[in-house]
mmCIF file of C-alpha atoms in Angstrom:
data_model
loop_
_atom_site.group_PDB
_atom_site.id
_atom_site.type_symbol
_atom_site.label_atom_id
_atom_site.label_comp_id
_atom_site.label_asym_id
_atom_site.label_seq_id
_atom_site.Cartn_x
_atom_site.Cartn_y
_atom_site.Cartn_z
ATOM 1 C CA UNK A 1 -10.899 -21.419 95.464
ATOM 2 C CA UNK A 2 -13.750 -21.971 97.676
ATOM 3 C CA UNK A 3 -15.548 -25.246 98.194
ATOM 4 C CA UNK A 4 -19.132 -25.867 99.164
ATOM 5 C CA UNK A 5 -21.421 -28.852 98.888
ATOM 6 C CA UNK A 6 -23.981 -30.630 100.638
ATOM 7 C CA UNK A 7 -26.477 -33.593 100.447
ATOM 8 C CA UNK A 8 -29.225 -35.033 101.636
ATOM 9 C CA UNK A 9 -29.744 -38.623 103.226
ATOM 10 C CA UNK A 10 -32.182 -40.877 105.083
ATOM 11 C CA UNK A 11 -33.595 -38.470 107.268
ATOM 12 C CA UNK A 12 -30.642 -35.724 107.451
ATOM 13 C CA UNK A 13 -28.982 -32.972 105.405
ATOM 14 C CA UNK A 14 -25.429 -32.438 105.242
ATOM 15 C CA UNK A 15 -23.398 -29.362 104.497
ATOM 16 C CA UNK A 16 -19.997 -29.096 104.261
ATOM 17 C CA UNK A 17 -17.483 -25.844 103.545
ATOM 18 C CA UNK A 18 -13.587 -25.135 103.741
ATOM 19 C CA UNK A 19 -12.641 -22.668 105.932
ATOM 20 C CA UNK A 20 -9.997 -20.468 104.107
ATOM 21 C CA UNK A 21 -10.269 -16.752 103.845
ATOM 22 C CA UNK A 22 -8.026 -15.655 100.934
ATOM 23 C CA UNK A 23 -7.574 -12.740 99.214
ATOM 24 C CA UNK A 24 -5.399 -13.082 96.195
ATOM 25 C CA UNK A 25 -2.462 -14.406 96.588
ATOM 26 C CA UNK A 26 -2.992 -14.464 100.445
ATOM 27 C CA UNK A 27 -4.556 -16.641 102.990
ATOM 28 C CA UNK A 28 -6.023 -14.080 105.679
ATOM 29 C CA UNK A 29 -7.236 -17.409 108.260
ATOM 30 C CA UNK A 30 -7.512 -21.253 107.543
ATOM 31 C CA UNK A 31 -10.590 -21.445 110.701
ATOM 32 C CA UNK A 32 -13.273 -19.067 108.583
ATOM 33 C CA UNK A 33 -16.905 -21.131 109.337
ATOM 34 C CA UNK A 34 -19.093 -20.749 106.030
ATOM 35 C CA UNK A 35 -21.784 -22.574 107.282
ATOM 36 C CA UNK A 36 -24.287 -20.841 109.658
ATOM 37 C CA UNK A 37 -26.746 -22.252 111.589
ATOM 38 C CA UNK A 38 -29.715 -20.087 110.762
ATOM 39 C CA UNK A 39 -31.769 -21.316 113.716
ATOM 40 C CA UNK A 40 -32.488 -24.644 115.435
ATOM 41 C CA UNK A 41 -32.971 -26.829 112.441
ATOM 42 C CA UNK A 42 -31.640 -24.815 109.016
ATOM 43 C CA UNK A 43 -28.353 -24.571 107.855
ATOM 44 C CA UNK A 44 -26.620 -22.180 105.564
ATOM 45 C CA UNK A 45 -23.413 -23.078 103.530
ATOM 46 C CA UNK A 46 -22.076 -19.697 101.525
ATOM 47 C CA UNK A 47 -19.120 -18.897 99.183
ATOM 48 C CA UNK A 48 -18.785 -15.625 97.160
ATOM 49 C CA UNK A 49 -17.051 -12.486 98.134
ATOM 50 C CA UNK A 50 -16.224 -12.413 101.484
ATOM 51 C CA UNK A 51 -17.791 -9.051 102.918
ATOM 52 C CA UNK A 52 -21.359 -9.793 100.703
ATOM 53 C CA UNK A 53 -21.456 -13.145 102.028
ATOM 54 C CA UNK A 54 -20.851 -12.460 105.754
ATOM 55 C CA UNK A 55 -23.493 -9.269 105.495
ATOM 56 C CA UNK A 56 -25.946 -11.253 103.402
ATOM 57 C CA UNK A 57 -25.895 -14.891 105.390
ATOM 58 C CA UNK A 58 -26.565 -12.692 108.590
ATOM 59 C CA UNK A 59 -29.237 -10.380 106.663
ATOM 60 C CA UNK A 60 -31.058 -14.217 106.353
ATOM 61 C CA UNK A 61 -30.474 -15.004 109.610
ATOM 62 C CA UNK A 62 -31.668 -11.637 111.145
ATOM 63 C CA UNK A 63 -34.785 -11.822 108.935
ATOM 64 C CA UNK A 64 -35.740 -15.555 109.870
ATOM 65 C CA UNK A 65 -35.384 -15.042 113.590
ATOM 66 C CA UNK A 66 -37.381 -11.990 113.069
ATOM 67 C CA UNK A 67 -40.275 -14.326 111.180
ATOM 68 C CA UNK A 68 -40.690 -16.552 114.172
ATOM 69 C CA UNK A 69 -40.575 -13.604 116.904
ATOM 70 C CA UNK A 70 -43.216 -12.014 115.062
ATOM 71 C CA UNK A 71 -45.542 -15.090 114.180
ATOM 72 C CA UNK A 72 -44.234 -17.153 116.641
ATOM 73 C CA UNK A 73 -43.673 -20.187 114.276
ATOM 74 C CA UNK A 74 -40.588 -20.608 112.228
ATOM 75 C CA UNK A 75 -40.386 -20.134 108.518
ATOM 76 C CA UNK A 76 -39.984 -23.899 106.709
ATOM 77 C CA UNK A 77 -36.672 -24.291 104.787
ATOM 78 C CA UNK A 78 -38.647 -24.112 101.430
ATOM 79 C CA UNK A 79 -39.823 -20.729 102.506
ATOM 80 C CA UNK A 80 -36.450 -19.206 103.620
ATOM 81 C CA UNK A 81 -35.272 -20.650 100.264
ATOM 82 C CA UNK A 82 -37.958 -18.582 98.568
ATOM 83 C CA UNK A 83 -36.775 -15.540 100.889
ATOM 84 C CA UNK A 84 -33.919 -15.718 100.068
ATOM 85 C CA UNK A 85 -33.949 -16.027 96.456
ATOM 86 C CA UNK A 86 -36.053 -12.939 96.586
ATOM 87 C CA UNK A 87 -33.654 -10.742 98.480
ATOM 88 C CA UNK A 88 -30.835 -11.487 96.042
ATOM 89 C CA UNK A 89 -33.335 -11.130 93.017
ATOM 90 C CA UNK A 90 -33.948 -7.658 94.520
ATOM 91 C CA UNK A 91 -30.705 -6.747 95.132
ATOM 92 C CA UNK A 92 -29.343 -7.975 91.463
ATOM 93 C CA UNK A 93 -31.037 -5.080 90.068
ATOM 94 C CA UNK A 94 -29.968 -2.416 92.409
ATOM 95 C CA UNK A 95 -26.560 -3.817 94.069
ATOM 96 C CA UNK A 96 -25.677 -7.343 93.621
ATOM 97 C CA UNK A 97 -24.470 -9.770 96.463
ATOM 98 C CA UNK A 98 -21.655 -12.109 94.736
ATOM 99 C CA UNK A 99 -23.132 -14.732 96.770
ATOM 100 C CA UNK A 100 -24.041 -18.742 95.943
ATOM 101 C CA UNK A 101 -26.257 -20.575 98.496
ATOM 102 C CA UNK A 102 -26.418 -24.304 99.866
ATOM 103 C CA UNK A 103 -29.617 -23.980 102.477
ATOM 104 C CA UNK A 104 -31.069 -27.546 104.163
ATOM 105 C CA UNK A 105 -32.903 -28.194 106.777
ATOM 106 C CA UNK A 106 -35.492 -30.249 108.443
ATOM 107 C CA UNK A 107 -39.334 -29.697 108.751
ATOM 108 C CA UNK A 108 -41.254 -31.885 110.999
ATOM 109 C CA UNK A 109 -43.397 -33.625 108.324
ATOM 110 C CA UNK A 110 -41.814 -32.967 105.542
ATOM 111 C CA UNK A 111 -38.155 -34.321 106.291
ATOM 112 C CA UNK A 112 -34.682 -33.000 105.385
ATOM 113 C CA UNK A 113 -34.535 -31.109 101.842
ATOM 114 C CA UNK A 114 -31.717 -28.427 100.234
ATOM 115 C CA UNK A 115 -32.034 -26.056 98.018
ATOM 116 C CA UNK A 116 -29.471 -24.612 95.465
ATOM 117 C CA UNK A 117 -29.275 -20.328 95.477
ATOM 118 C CA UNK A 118 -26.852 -18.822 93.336
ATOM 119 C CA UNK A 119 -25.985 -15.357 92.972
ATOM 120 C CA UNK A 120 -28.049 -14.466 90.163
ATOM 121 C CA UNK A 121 -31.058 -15.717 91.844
ATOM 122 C CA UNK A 122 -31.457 -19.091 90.246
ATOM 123 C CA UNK A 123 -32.909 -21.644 92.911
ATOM 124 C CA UNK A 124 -33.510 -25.390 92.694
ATOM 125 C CA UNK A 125 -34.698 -28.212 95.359
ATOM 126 C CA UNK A 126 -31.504 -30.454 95.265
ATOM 127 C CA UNK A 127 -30.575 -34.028 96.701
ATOM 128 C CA UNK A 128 -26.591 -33.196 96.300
ATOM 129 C CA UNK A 129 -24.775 -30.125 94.962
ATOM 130 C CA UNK A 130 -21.575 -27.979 95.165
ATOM 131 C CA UNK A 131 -20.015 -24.533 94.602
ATOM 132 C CA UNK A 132 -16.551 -23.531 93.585
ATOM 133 C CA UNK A 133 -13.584 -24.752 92.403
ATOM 134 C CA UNK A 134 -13.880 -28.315 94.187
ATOM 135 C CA UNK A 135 -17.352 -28.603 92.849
ATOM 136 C CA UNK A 136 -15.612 -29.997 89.330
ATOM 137 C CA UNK A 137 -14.222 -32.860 91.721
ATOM 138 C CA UNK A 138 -17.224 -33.187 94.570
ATOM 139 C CA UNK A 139 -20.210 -33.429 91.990
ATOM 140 C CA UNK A 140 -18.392 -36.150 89.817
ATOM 141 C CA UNK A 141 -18.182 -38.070 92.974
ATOM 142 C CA UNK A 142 -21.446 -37.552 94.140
ATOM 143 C CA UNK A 143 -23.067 -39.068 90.511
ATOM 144 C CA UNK A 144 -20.876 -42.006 91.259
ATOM 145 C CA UNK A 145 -21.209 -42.616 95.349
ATOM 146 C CA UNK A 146 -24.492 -40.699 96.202
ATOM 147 C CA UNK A 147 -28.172 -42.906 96.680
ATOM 148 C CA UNK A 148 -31.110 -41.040 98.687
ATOM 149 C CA UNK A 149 -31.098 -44.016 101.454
ATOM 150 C CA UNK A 150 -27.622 -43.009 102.484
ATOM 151 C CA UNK A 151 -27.130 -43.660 106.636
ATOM 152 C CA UNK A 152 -24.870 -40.867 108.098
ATOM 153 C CA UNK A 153 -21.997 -43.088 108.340
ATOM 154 C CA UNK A 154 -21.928 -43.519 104.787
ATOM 155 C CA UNK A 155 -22.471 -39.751 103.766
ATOM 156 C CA UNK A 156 -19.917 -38.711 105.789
ATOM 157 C CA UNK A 157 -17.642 -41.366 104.369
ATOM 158 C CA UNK A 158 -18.628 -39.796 100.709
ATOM 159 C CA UNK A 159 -17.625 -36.417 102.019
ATOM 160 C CA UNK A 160 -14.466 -37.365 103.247
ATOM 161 C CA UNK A 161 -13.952 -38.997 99.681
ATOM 162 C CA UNK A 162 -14.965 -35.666 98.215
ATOM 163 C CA UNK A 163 -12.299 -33.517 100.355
ATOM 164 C CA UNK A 164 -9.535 -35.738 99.897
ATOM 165 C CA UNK A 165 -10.070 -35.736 96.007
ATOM 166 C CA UNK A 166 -10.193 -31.729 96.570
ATOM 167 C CA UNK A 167 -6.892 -31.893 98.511
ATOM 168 C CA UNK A 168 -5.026 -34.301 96.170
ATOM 169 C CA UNK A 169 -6.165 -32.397 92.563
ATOM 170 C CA UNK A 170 -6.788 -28.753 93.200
ATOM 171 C CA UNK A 171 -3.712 -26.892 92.574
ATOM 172 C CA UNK A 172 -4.721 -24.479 95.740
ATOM 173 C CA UNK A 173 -6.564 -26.717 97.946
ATOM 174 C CA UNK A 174 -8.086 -25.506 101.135
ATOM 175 C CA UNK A 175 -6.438 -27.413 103.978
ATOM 176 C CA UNK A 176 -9.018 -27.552 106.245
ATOM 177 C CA UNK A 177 -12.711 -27.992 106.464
ATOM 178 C CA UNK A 178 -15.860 -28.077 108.343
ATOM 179 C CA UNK A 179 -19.270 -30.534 108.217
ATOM 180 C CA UNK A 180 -22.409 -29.582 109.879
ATOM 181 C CA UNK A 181 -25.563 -31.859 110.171
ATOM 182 C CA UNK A 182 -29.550 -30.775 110.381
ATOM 183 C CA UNK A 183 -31.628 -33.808 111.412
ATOM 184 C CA UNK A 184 -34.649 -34.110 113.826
ATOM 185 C CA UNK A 185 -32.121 -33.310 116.110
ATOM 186 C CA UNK A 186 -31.844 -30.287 115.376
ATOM 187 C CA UNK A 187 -28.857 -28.346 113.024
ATOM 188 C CA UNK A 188 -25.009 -28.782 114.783
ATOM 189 C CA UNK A 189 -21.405 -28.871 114.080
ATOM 190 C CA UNK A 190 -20.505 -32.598 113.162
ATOM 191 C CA UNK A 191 -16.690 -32.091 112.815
ATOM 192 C CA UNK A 192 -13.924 -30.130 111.527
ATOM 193 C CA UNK A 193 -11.035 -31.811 108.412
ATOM 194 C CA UNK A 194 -8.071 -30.403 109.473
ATOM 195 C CA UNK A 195 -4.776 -30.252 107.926
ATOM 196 C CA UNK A 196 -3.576 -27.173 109.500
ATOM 197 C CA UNK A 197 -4.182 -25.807 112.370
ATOM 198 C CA UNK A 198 -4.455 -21.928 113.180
ATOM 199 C CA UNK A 199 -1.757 -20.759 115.564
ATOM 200 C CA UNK A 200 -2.769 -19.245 118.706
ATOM 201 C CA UNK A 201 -1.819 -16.090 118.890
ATOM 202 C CA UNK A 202 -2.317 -13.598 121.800
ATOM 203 C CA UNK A 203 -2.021 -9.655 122.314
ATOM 204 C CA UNK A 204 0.385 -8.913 124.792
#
């Protein structure tokens, strides 16, 4: 029942995930962040099996920070794209990560892109695009809403439309949900869609 979907706008990518982790019949937490930051300007938005896609996210991450230590220059998005469609190509044929990828980011030059990664190692350069259940509701909307030139105001208005049409149709809809942004500024939390809120609870 996991949603993830992104798009890209006049100068900015976003990425948006809910935050559910469920197991069956059983939601485990309802504050689970699916998007990573993968370093100043990249951002990673993952659904698939939880364990493969909390070990493979931070496998990416690892490796990309350990590009730019190396070299001492960062790797563009459409080369951790390329990275990262190789690792799961690898790893289908020996043990496969049940793992589909939003990655955008911004290169200085080149502007904001995303890229689409699923778990069988398919990848595509994307303007808008979605995984899981809500992606039946989230890509209709986007073919009807979405235009390149879109100011932020207006893509986060579109992914507000797209989460509410998740929460009114989808028999199990995720309560809550969080957007993150990757501009020139830099890749950062926008804001959180909540319906629920975790309780607090403390070990005596």
């Amino acid at each position: 029942m996991e949603c993830v979907f992104g798009l890209v706008g006049k100068g900015f990518a976003i990425v948006a995930a809910d935050t559910s982790a469920v197991n069956s019949i059983l939601v485990h937490k309802s504050n689970e962040d699916k998007v990573m930051v993968l370093d100043s300007h990249k951002l990673l938005g993952a659904s698939g099996e939880p364990g493969d896609r909390v070990q493979f996210t931070e496998y990416i991450q690892k490796n990309v920070h350990l590009y730019q230590f190396r070299n001492g220059i960062p790797l563009t998005t459409a080369a951790t794209a390329n990275f990262t469609r190789g690792e799961l190509a690898t790893a289908l044929r020996k043990n496969p990560y049940s793992v589909n990828i939003l990655l955008a980011g911004y290169d200085k030059g080149v502007g904001p892109s995303m890229y689409y990664i699923d778990y069988i190692a398919t990848m595509h350069k994307i303007e808008k695009g979605a995984f899981g259940y809500g992606s039946y509701f989230c890509l209709s909307m986007m073919d009807r809403l979405y235009h390149p030139d879109m100011s932020i105001e207006e893509a986060i208005e579109l992914i507000d439309k797209c989460i509410i049409e998740i929460r009114t149709r989808l028999v199990v809809a995720p309560p809550n949900f969080v957007i993150k942004i990757v501009d020139q500024d830099g890749a950062r939390e926008y804001a959180w869609r909540e319906s629920i809120k975790s309780p607090d609870v403390s070990m005596a």
